[in-house]
PDB file of N, CA and C in Angstrom:
ATOM      1  N   MET A 222       0.844  -1.177   0.000  1.00 55.00           N
ATOM      2  CA  MET A 222       0.000   0.000   0.000  1.00 55.00           C
ATOM      3  C   MET A 222       0.893   1.245   0.000  1.00 55.00           C
ATOM      4  N   VAL A 223       0.592   2.173  -0.888  1.00 65.00           N
ATOM      5  CA  VAL A 223       1.368   3.399  -1.021  1.00 65.00           C
ATOM      6  C   VAL A 223       0.507   4.547  -0.521  1.00 65.00           C
ATOM      7  N   GLY A 224       1.095   5.419   0.257  1.00 72.00           N
ATOM      8  CA  GLY A 224       0.353   6.579   0.739  1.00 72.00           C
ATOM      9  C   GLY A 224       0.700   6.898   2.173  1.00 72.00           C
ATOM     10  N   GLY A 225      -0.116   7.727   2.758  1.00 82.00           N
ATOM     11  CA  GLY A 225       0.068   8.088   4.146  1.00 82.00           C
ATOM     12  C   GLY A 225       1.043   9.235   4.323  1.00 82.00           C
ATOM     13  N   PRO A 226       1.432   9.475   5.561  1.00 84.00           N
ATOM     14  CA  PRO A 226       2.321  10.599   5.870  1.00 84.00           C
ATOM     15  C   PRO A 226       3.678  10.512   5.188  1.00 84.00           C
ATOM     16  N   ALA A 227       4.206   9.317   5.016  1.00 83.00           N
ATOM     17  CA  ALA A 227       5.521   9.182   4.394  1.00 83.00           C
ATOM     18  C   ALA A 227       5.482   9.666   2.948  1.00 83.00           C
ATOM     19  N   LEU A 228       4.428   9.301   2.221  1.00 85.00           N
ATOM     20  CA  LEU A 228       4.308   9.745   0.834  1.00 85.00           C
ATOM     21  C   LEU A 228       4.147  11.256   0.769  1.00 85.00           C
ATOM     22  N   LEU A 229       3.321  11.785   1.634  1.00 86.00           N
ATOM     23  CA  LEU A 229       3.110  13.229   1.664  1.00 86.00           C
ATOM     24  C   LEU A 229       4.420  13.953   1.951  1.00 86.00           C
ATOM     25  N   PHE A 230       5.184  13.440   2.896  1.00 84.00           N
ATOM     26  CA  PHE A 230       6.480  14.042   3.223  1.00 84.00           C
ATOM     27  C   PHE A 230       7.420  13.960   2.020  1.00 84.00           C
ATOM     28  N   TYR A 231       7.399  12.838   1.321  1.00 86.00           N
ATOM     29  CA  TYR A 231       8.292  12.622   0.188  1.00 86.00           C
ATOM     30  C   TYR A 231       7.972  13.547  -0.985  1.00 86.00           C
ATOM     31  N   ILE A 232       6.690  13.782  -1.250  1.00 90.00           N
ATOM     32  CA  ILE A 232       6.325  14.582  -2.429  1.00 90.00           C
ATOM     33  C   ILE A 232       6.225  16.074  -2.144  1.00 90.00           C
ATOM     34  N   SER A 233       6.193  16.467  -0.882  1.00 92.00           N
ATOM     35  CA  SER A 233       6.087  17.896  -0.535  1.00 92.00           C
ATOM     36  C   SER A 233       7.437  18.583  -0.716  1.00 92.00           C
ATOM     37  N   PRO A 234       7.460  19.710  -1.422  1.00 91.00           N
ATOM     38  CA  PRO A 234       8.736  20.421  -1.604  1.00 91.00           C
ATOM     39  C   PRO A 234       9.157  21.110  -0.300  1.00 91.00           C
ATOM     40  N   THR A 235      10.452  21.264  -0.136  1.00 91.00           N
ATOM     41  CA  THR A 235      10.974  21.976   1.026  1.00 91.00           C
ATOM     42  C   THR A 235      10.847  23.472   0.786  1.00 91.00           C
ATOM     43  N   GLU A 236      11.047  24.249   1.842  1.00 88.00           N
ATOM     44  CA  GLU A 236      10.988  25.706   1.693  1.00 88.00           C
ATOM     45  C   GLU A 236      12.056  26.190   0.705  1.00 88.00           C
ATOM     46  N   GLU A 237      13.215  25.565   0.752  1.00 89.00           N
ATOM     47  CA  GLU A 237      14.303  25.954  -0.145  1.00 89.00           C
ATOM     48  C   GLU A 237      13.936  25.683  -1.603  1.00 89.00           C
ATOM     49  N   GLU A 238      13.308  24.534  -1.871  1.00 91.00           N
ATOM     50  CA  GLU A 238      12.897  24.220  -3.240  1.00 91.00           C
ATOM     51  C   GLU A 238      11.847  25.205  -3.747  1.00 91.00           C
ATOM     52  N   ILE A 239      10.924  25.569  -2.889  1.00 90.00           N
ATOM     53  CA  ILE A 239       9.899  26.546  -3.264  1.00 90.00           C
ATOM     54  C   ILE A 239      10.553  27.898  -3.537  1.00 90.00           C
ATOM     55  N   PHE A 240      11.498  28.295  -2.676  1.00 87.00           N
ATOM     56  CA  PHE A 240      12.184  29.579  -2.836  1.00 87.00           C
ATOM     57  C   PHE A 240      12.933  29.626  -4.163  1.00 87.00           C
ATOM     58  N   LYS A 241      13.568  28.529  -4.553  1.00 89.00           N
ATOM     59  CA  LYS A 241      14.323  28.497  -5.809  1.00 89.00           C
ATOM     60  C   LYS A 241      13.417  28.649  -7.021  1.00 89.00           C
ATOM     61  N   ARG A 242      12.152  28.325  -6.880  1.00 90.00           N
ATOM     62  CA  ARG A 242      11.202  28.460  -7.994  1.00 90.00           C
ATOM     63  C   ARG A 242      10.708  29.898  -8.171  1.00 90.00           C
ATOM     64  N   TYR A 243      10.912  30.737  -7.163  1.00 88.00           N
ATOM     65  CA  TYR A 243      10.517  32.139  -7.276  1.00 88.00           C
ATOM     66  C   TYR A 243      11.308  32.806  -8.385  1.00 88.00           C
ATOM     67  N   ASN A 244      10.722  33.854  -8.977  1.00 89.00           N
ATOM     68  CA  ASN A 244      11.518  34.637  -9.923  1.00 89.00           C
ATOM     69  C   ASN A 244      12.487  35.511  -9.119  1.00 89.00           C
ATOM     70  N   PRO A 245      13.566  35.993  -9.730  1.00 89.00           N
ATOM     71  CA  PRO A 245      14.603  36.737  -8.982  1.00 89.00           C
ATOM     72  C   PRO A 245      14.072  37.943  -8.204  1.00 89.00           C
ATOM     73  N   GLU A 246      13.118  38.665  -8.773  1.00 91.00           N
ATOM     74  CA  GLU A 246      12.571  39.837  -8.071  1.00 91.00           C
ATOM     75  C   GLU A 246      11.839  39.412  -6.800  1.00 91.00           C
ATOM     76  N   LEU A 247      11.070  38.359  -6.893  1.00 89.00           N
ATOM     77  CA  LEU A 247      10.332  37.856  -5.736  1.00 89.00           C
ATOM     78  C   LEU A 247      11.292  37.303  -4.685  1.00 89.00           C
ATOM     79  N   GLN A 248      12.372  36.657  -5.125  1.00 88.00           N
ATOM     80  CA  GLN A 248      13.382  36.179  -4.174  1.00 88.00           C
ATOM     81  C   GLN A 248      13.990  37.355  -3.412  1.00 88.00           C
ATOM     82  N   LYS A 249      14.284  38.430  -4.136  1.00 90.00           N
ATOM     83  CA  LYS A 249      14.887  39.607  -3.514  1.00 90.00           C
ATOM     84  C   LYS A 249      13.938  40.211  -2.469  1.00 90.00           C
ATOM     85  N   ARG A 250      12.657  40.371  -2.858  1.00 88.00           N
ATOM     86  CA  ARG A 250      11.671  40.929  -1.919  1.00 88.00           C
ATOM     87  C   ARG A 250      11.497  40.025  -0.704  1.00 88.00           C
ATOM     88  N   SER A 251      11.515  38.721  -0.946  1.00 86.00           N
ATOM     89  CA  SER A 251      11.356  37.773   0.147  1.00 86.00           C
ATOM     90  C   SER A 251      12.517  37.879   1.130  1.00 86.00           C
ATOM     91  N   LEU A 252      13.723  37.996   0.602  1.00 88.00           N
ATOM     92  CA  LEU A 252      14.898  38.117   1.468  1.00 88.00           C
ATOM     93  C   LEU A 252      14.909  39.446   2.220  1.00 88.00           C
ATOM     94  N   GLU A 253      14.442  40.527   1.573  1.00 90.00           N
ATOM     95  CA  GLU A 253      14.419  41.837   2.226  1.00 90.00           C
ATOM     96  C   GLU A 253      13.475  41.842   3.413  1.00 90.00           C
ATOM     97  N   GLY A 254      12.337  41.193   3.277  1.00 89.00           N
ATOM     98  CA  GLY A 254      11.348  41.196   4.353  1.00 89.00           C
ATOM     99  C   GLY A 254      11.541  40.097   5.374  1.00 89.00           C
ATOM    100  N   ARG A 255      12.529  39.242   5.157  1.00 90.00           N
ATOM    101  CA  ARG A 255      12.735  38.084   6.034  1.00 90.00           C
ATOM    102  C   ARG A 255      13.054  38.495   7.465  1.00 90.00           C
ATOM    103  N   ASP A 256      13.978  39.420   7.646  1.00 92.00           N
ATOM    104  CA  ASP A 256      14.369  39.837   8.996  1.00 92.00           C
ATOM    105  C   ASP A 256      13.190  40.406   9.766  1.00 92.00           C
ATOM    106  N   GLN A 257      12.377  41.227   9.080  1.00 94.00           N
ATOM    107  CA  GLN A 257      11.209  41.819   9.735  1.00 94.00           C
ATOM    108  C   GLN A 257      10.202  40.740  10.121  1.00 94.00           C
ATOM    109  N   ARG A 258       9.976  39.784   9.225  1.00 94.00           N
ATOM    110  CA  ARG A 258       9.045  38.693   9.534  1.00 94.00           C
ATOM    111  C   ARG A 258       9.538  37.863  10.714  1.00 94.00           C
ATOM    112  N   LEU A 259      10.841  37.592  10.746  1.00 94.00           N
ATOM    113  CA  LEU A 259      11.405  36.831  11.869  1.00 94.00           C
ATOM    114  C   LEU A 259      11.272  37.608  13.179  1.00 94.00           C
ATOM    115  N   ALA A 260      11.519  38.907  13.132  1.00 96.00           N
ATOM    116  CA  ALA A 260      11.387  39.734  14.337  1.00 96.00           C
ATOM    117  C   ALA A 260       9.934  39.778  14.804  1.00 96.00           C
ATOM    118  N   ASP A 261       8.992  39.919  13.864  1.00 96.00           N
ATOM    119  CA  ASP A 261       7.570  39.923  14.219  1.00 96.00           C
ATOM    120  C   ASP A 261       7.161  38.600  14.843  1.00 96.00           C
ATOM    121  N   HIS A 262       7.645  37.508  14.253  1.00 96.00           N
ATOM    122  CA  HIS A 262       7.309  36.187  14.787  1.00 96.00           C
ATOM    123  C   HIS A 262       7.881  36.007  16.186  1.00 96.00           C
ATOM    124  N   GLN A 263       9.117  36.447  16.387  1.00 97.00           N
ATOM    125  CA  GLN A 263       9.733  36.313  17.710  1.00 97.00           C
ATOM    126  C   GLN A 263       8.993  37.157  18.748  1.00 97.00           C
ATOM    127  N   ALA A 264       8.556  38.356  18.350  1.00 96.00           N
ATOM    128  CA  ALA A 264       7.772  39.198  19.261  1.00 96.00           C
ATOM    129  C   ALA A 264       6.456  38.512  19.615  1.00 96.00           C
ATOM    130  N   PHE A 265       5.820  37.894  18.621  1.00 94.00           N
ATOM    131  CA  PHE A 265       4.578  37.161  18.861  1.00 94.00           C
ATOM    132  C   PHE A 265       4.811  36.008  19.840  1.00 94.00           C
ATOM    133  N   VAL A 266       5.866  35.238  19.619  1.00 95.00           N
ATOM    134  CA  VAL A 266       6.170  34.103  20.500  1.00 95.00           C
ATOM    135  C   VAL A 266       6.459  34.599  21.912  1.00 95.00           C
ATOM    136  N   ASP A 267       7.217  35.683  22.025  1.00 95.00           N
ATOM    137  CA  ASP A 267       7.515  36.240  23.346  1.00 95.00           C
ATOM    138  C   ASP A 267       6.242  36.667  24.074  1.00 95.00           C
ATOM    139  N   LYS A 268       5.322  37.307  23.332  1.00 92.00           N
ATOM    140  CA  LYS A 268       4.049  37.710  23.947  1.00 92.00           C
ATOM    141  C   LYS A 268       3.262  36.494  24.406  1.00 92.00           C
ATOM    142  N   MET A 269       3.226  35.461  23.590  1.00 91.00           N
ATOM    143  CA  MET A 269       2.474  34.253  23.951  1.00 91.00           C
ATOM    144  C   MET A 269       3.071  33.594  25.187  1.00 91.00           C
ATOM    145  N   ILE A 270       4.392  33.584  25.292  1.00 93.00           N
ATOM    146  CA  ILE A 270       5.040  33.030  26.476  1.00 93.00           C
ATOM    147  C   ILE A 270       4.674  33.853  27.699  1.00 93.00           C
ATOM    148  N   GLU A 271       4.687  35.174  27.546  1.00 92.00           N
ATOM    149  CA  GLU A 271       4.330  36.062  28.657  1.00 92.00           C
ATOM    150  C   GLU A 271       2.869  35.863  29.060  1.00 92.00           C
ATOM    151  N   TYR A 272       1.978  35.769  28.057  1.00 91.00           N
ATOM    152  CA  TYR A 272       0.564  35.583  28.344  1.00 91.00           C
ATOM    153  C   TYR A 272       0.294  34.228  28.981  1.00 91.00           C
ATOM    154  N   SER A 273       1.060  33.220  28.638  1.00 91.00           N
ATOM    155  CA  SER A 273       0.823  31.881  29.172  1.00 91.00           C
ATOM    156  C   SER A 273       1.194  31.777  30.646  1.00 91.00           C
ATOM    157  N   LYS A 274       1.970  32.726  31.154  1.00 92.00           N
ATOM    158  CA  LYS A 274       2.348  32.718  32.566  1.00 92.00           C
ATOM    159  C   LYS A 274       1.184  33.101  33.472  1.00 92.00           C
ATOM    160  N   ASP A 275       0.187  33.774  32.911  1.00 90.00           N
ATOM    161  CA  ASP A 275      -1.003  34.161  33.662  1.00 90.00           C
ATOM    162  C   ASP A 275      -1.869  32.932  33.915  1.00 90.00           C
ATOM    163  N   LYS A 276      -2.606  32.925  35.018  1.00 92.00           N
ATOM    164  CA  LYS A 276      -3.445  31.769  35.345  1.00 92.00           C
ATOM    165  C   LYS A 276      -4.708  31.705  34.497  1.00 92.00           C
ATOM    166  N   ARG A 277      -5.072  32.839  33.917  1.00 92.00           N
ATOM    167  CA  ARG A 277      -6.269  32.855  33.078  1.00 92.00           C
ATOM    168  C   ARG A 277      -5.969  32.265  31.706  1.00 92.00           C
ATOM    169  N   HIS A 278      -7.024  32.049  30.944  1.00 92.00           N
ATOM    170  CA  HIS A 278      -6.876  31.509  29.595  1.00 92.00           C
ATOM    171  C   HIS A 278      -6.062  32.470  28.754  1.00 92.00           C
ATOM    172  N   ILE A 279      -5.180  31.934  27.926  1.00 90.00           N
ATOM    173  CA  ILE A 279      -4.241  32.755  27.160  1.00 90.00           C
ATOM    174  C   ILE A 279      -4.957  33.735  26.239  1.00 90.00           C
ATOM    175  N   TRP A 280      -6.102  33.322  25.661  1.00 90.00           N
ATOM    176  CA  TRP A 280      -6.803  34.202  24.723  1.00 90.00           C
ATOM    177  C   TRP A 280      -7.481  35.358  25.458  1.00 90.00           C
ATOM    178  N   THR A 281      -7.879  35.133  26.700  1.00 93.00           N
ATOM    179  CA  THR A 281      -8.456  36.208  27.506  1.00 93.00           C
ATOM    180  C   THR A 281      -7.393  37.264  27.786  1.00 93.00           C
ATOM    181  N   VAL A 282      -6.220  36.802  28.172  1.00 93.00           N
ATOM    182  CA  VAL A 282      -5.114  37.719  28.461  1.00 93.00           C
ATOM    183  C   VAL A 282      -4.726  38.472  27.189  1.00 93.00           C
ATOM    184  N   TRP A 283      -4.710  37.765  26.061  1.00 91.00           N
ATOM    185  CA  TRP A 283      -4.357  38.387  24.785  1.00 91.00           C
ATOM    186  C   TRP A 283      -5.363  39.477  24.416  1.00 91.00           C
ATOM    187  N   LYS A 284      -6.655  39.180  24.604  1.00 94.00           N
ATOM    188  CA  LYS A 284      -7.686  40.154  24.275  1.00 94.00           C
ATOM    189  C   LYS A 284      -7.554  41.394  25.159  1.00 94.00           C
ATOM    190  N   GLU A 285      -7.303  41.191  26.459  1.00 95.00           N
ATOM    191  CA  GLU A 285      -7.135  42.331  27.361  1.00 95.00           C
ATOM    192  C   GLU A 285      -5.925  43.175  26.965  1.00 95.00           C
ATOM    193  N   ALA A 286      -4.832  42.524  26.625  1.00 93.00           N
ATOM    194  CA  ALA A 286      -3.632  43.255  26.202  1.00 93.00           C
ATOM    195  C   ALA A 286      -3.901  44.013  24.910  1.00 93.00           C
ATOM    196  N   ASP A 287      -4.655  43.397  24.015  1.00 94.00           N
ATOM    197  CA  ASP A 287      -5.023  44.048  22.759  1.00 94.00           C
ATOM    198  C   ASP A 287      -5.860  45.295  23.028  1.00 94.00           C
ATOM    199  N   MET A 288      -6.807  45.184  23.948  1.00 96.00           N
ATOM    200  CA  MET A 288      -7.659  46.329  24.290  1.00 96.00           C
ATOM    201  C   MET A 288      -6.827  47.440  24.926  1.00 96.00           C
ATOM    202  N   LYS A 289      -5.881  47.088  25.797  1.00 96.00           N
ATOM    203  CA  LYS A 289      -5.012  48.091  26.413  1.00 96.00           C
ATOM    204  C   LYS A 289      -4.184  48.802  25.348  1.00 96.00           C
ATOM    205  N   GLU A 290      -3.667  48.029  24.399  1.00 95.00           N
ATOM    206  CA  GLU A 290      -2.874  48.616  23.320  1.00 95.00           C
ATOM    207  C   GLU A 290      -3.713  49.556  22.467  1.00 95.00           C
ATOM    208  N   ALA A 291      -4.954  49.163  22.186  1.00 97.00           N
ATOM    209  CA  ALA A 291      -5.845  50.008  21.385  1.00 97.00           C
ATOM    210  C   ALA A 291      -6.151  51.309  22.126  1.00 97.00           C
ATOM    211  N   LYS A 292      -6.401  51.230  23.429  1.00 97.00           N
ATOM    212  CA  LYS A 292      -6.667  52.434  24.219  1.00 97.00           C
ATOM    213  C   LYS A 292      -5.443  53.343  24.249  1.00 97.00           C
ATOM    214  N   LYS A 293      -4.272  52.728  24.385  1.00 97.00           N
ATOM    215  CA  LYS A 293      -3.028  53.508  24.392  1.00 97.00           C
ATOM    216  C   LYS A 293      -2.848  54.228  23.061  1.00 97.00           C
ATOM    217  N   LYS A 294      -3.113  53.522  21.964  1.00 97.00           N
ATOM    218  CA  LYS A 294      -2.987  54.115  20.638  1.00 97.00           C
ATOM    219  C   LYS A 294      -3.978  55.262  20.463  1.00 97.00           C
ATOM    220  N   GLN A 295      -5.207  55.101  20.977  1.00 97.00           N
ATOM    221  CA  GLN A 295      -6.209  56.166  20.895  1.00 97.00           C
ATOM    222  C   GLN A 295      -5.750  57.397  21.668  1.00 97.00           C
ATOM    223  N   ARG A 296      -5.194  57.178  22.869  1.00 97.00           N
ATOM    224  CA  ARG A 296      -4.694  58.308  23.665  1.00 97.00           C
ATOM    225  C   ARG A 296      -3.575  59.038  22.923  1.00 97.00           C
ATOM    226  N   GLU A 297      -2.670  58.271  22.303  1.00 97.00           N
ATOM    227  CA  GLU A 297      -1.571  58.886  21.570  1.00 97.00           C
ATOM    228  C   GLU A 297      -2.094  59.677  20.366  1.00 97.00           C
ATOM    229  N   GLN A 298      -3.106  59.123  19.685  1.00 97.00           N
ATOM    230  CA  GLN A 298      -3.682  59.823  18.538  1.00 97.00           C
ATOM    231  C   GLN A 298      -4.363  61.109  18.978  1.00 97.00           C
ATOM    232  N   ARG A 299      -5.095  61.042  20.103  1.00 97.00           N
ATOM    233  CA  ARG A 299      -5.736  62.260  20.614  1.00 97.00           C
ATOM    234  C   ARG A 299      -4.708  63.311  20.999  1.00 97.00           C
ATOM    235  N   ALA A 300      -3.612  62.858  21.644  1.00 97.00           N
ATOM    236  CA  ALA A 300      -2.569  63.794  22.038  1.00 97.00           C
ATOM    237  C   ALA A 300      -1.916  64.429  20.803  1.00 97.00           C
ATOM    238  N   ALA A 301      -1.670  63.623  19.782  1.00 96.00           N
ATOM    239  CA  ALA A 301      -1.070  64.155  18.552  1.00 96.00           C
ATOM    240  C   ALA A 301      -2.013  65.138  17.878  1.00 96.00           C
ATOM    241  N   LYS A 302      -3.302  64.808  17.864  1.00 97.00           N
ATOM    242  CA  LYS A 302      -4.289  65.707  17.259  1.00 97.00           C
ATOM    243  C   LYS A 302      -4.361  67.020  18.029  1.00 97.00           C
ATOM    244  N   LYS A 303      -4.325  66.917  19.352  1.00 96.00           N
ATOM    245  CA  LYS A 303      -4.361  68.116  20.192  1.00 96.00           C
ATOM    246  C   LYS A 303      -3.111  68.975  19.955  1.00 96.00           C
ATOM    247  N   GLU A 304      -1.966  68.318  19.820  1.00 96.00           N
ATOM    248  CA  GLU A 304      -0.715  69.036  19.557  1.00 96.00           C
ATOM    249  C   GLU A 304      -0.773  69.740  18.207  1.00 96.00           C
ATOM    250  N   LYS A 305      -1.274  69.056  17.179  1.00 97.00           N
ATOM    251  CA  LYS A 305      -1.399  69.671  15.858  1.00 97.00           C
ATOM    252  C   LYS A 305      -2.319  70.886  15.913  1.00 97.00           C
ATOM    253  N   LYS A 306      -3.418  70.749  16.655  1.00 96.00           N
ATOM    254  CA  LYS A 306      -4.364  71.852  16.773  1.00 96.00           C
ATOM    255  C   LYS A 306      -3.720  73.039  17.480  1.00 96.00           C
ATOM    256  N   SER A 307      -2.957  72.769  18.537  1.00 96.00           N
ATOM    257  CA  SER A 307      -2.316  73.880  19.255  1.00 96.00           C
ATOM    258  C   SER A 307      -1.262  74.554  18.378  1.00 96.00           C
ATOM    259  N   ILE A 308      -0.548  73.790  17.574  1.00 96.00           N
ATOM    260  CA  ILE A 308       0.438  74.380  16.658  1.00 96.00           C
ATOM    261  C   ILE A 308      -0.267  75.234  15.610  1.00 96.00           C
ATOM    262  N   ALA A 309      -1.370  74.715  15.055  1.00 95.00           N
ATOM    263  CA  ALA A 309      -2.124  75.483  14.057  1.00 95.00           C
ATOM    264  C   ALA A 309      -2.670  76.770  14.669  1.00 95.00           C
ATOM    265  N   ASP A 310      -3.169  76.697  15.907  1.00 94.00           N
ATOM    266  CA  ASP A 310      -3.674  77.884  16.591  1.00 94.00           C
ATOM    267  C   ASP A 310      -2.556  78.903  16.813  1.00 94.00           C
ATOM    268  N   GLU A 311      -1.372  78.414  17.185  1.00 93.00           N
ATOM    269  CA  GLU A 311      -0.231  79.296  17.421  1.00 93.00           C
ATOM    270  C   GLU A 311       0.181  79.991  16.118  1.00 93.00           C
ATOM    271  N   ILE A 312       0.214  79.230  15.027  1.00 93.00           N
ATOM    272  CA  ILE A 312       0.569  79.813  13.728  1.00 93.00           C
ATOM    273  C   ILE A 312      -0.473  80.853  13.322  1.00 93.00           C
ATOM    274  N   ARG A 313      -1.729  80.533  13.503  1.00 92.00           N
ATOM    275  CA  ARG A 313      -2.814  81.455  13.162  1.00 92.00           C
ATOM    276  C   ARG A 313      -2.699  82.738  13.991  1.00 92.00           C
ATOM    277  N   ARG A 314      -2.394  82.592  15.289  1.00 91.00           N
ATOM    278  CA  ARG A 314      -2.260  83.741  16.170  1.00 91.00           C
ATOM    279  C   ARG A 314      -1.084  84.620  15.734  1.00 91.00           C
ATOM    280  N   GLN A 315       0.041  83.978  15.359  1.00 90.00           N
ATOM    281  CA  GLN A 315       1.207  84.744  14.919  1.00 90.00           C
ATOM    282  C   GLN A 315       0.921  85.485  13.620  1.00 90.00           C
ATOM    283  N   ARG A 316       0.173  84.866  12.722  1.00 89.00           N
ATOM    284  CA  ARG A 316      -0.175  85.526  11.469  1.00 89.00           C
ATOM    285  C   ARG A 316      -1.060  86.741  11.733  1.00 89.00           C
ATOM    286  N   LEU A 317      -2.004  86.560  12.642  1.00 87.00           N
ATOM    287  CA  LEU A 317      -2.878  87.684  12.969  1.00 87.00           C
ATOM    288  C   LEU A 317      -2.102  88.835  13.593  1.00 87.00           C
ATOM    289  N   GLU A 318      -1.157  88.513  14.473  1.00 85.00           N
ATOM    290  CA  GLU A 318      -0.327  89.537  15.083  1.00 85.00           C
ATOM    291  C   GLU A 318       0.536  90.240  14.017  1.00 85.00           C
ATOM    292  N   GLY A 319       1.034  89.441  13.057  1.00 78.00           N
ATOM    293  CA  GLY A 319       1.847  90.020  11.975  1.00 78.00           C
ATOM    294  C   GLY A 319       1.027  90.937  11.092  1.00 78.00           C
ATOM    295  N   ASP A 320      -0.219  90.553  10.813  1.00 71.00           N
ATOM    296  CA  ASP A 320      -1.095  91.389  10.000  1.00 71.00           C
ATOM    297  C   ASP A 320      -1.440  92.691  10.736  1.00 71.00           C
ATOM    298  N   ASP A 321      -1.657  92.603  12.050  1.00 68.00           N
ATOM    299  CA  ASP A 321      -1.946  93.800  12.839  1.00 68.00           C
ATOM    300  C   ASP A 321      -0.754  94.738  12.852  1.00 68.00           C
ATOM    301  N   ALA A 322       0.459  94.180  12.939  1.00 67.00           N
ATOM    302  CA  ALA A 322       1.668  95.012  12.979  1.00 67.00           C
ATOM    303  C   ALA A 322       1.866  95.715  11.644  1.00 67.00           C
ATOM    304  N   GLU A 323       1.539  95.071  10.528  1.00 68.00           N
ATOM    305  CA  GLU A 323       1.686  95.684   9.202  1.00 68.00           C
ATOM    306  C   GLU A 323       0.702  96.831   9.018  1.00 68.00           C
ATOM    307  N   ARG A 324      -0.467  96.718   9.583  1.00 67.00           N
ATOM    308  CA  ARG A 324      -1.498  97.744   9.436  1.00 67.00           C
ATOM    309  C   ARG A 324      -1.143  99.002  10.205  1.00 67.00           C
ATOM    310  N   ASN A 325      -0.417  98.842  11.266  1.00 59.00           N
ATOM    311  CA  ASN A 325      -0.091 100.023  12.092  1.00 59.00           C
ATOM    312  C   ASN A 325       1.101 100.721  11.586  1.00 59.00           C
TER     313      ASN A 325
END
């Protein structure tokens, strides 16, 4: 009888064989993004290890951390928006002062 996991393993190409089939441009792009993908994966694994140390279910901890990150990002966006508004107000005020000085 032929088949099963051994046959599947035998006929499945390795990552290297698949990579060699890419065209040169795609190989270049793949290599350029490799370090970033590895770093992202390692960060993900590190987070999962950290989350698994909690007594609660890992997905619950992940969801809470995700919500905290989203709230933090919202606060940063609001702060940036507020800063942009204050800069625009300052520029507007300086222009008005400059126009008043020219009139006098």
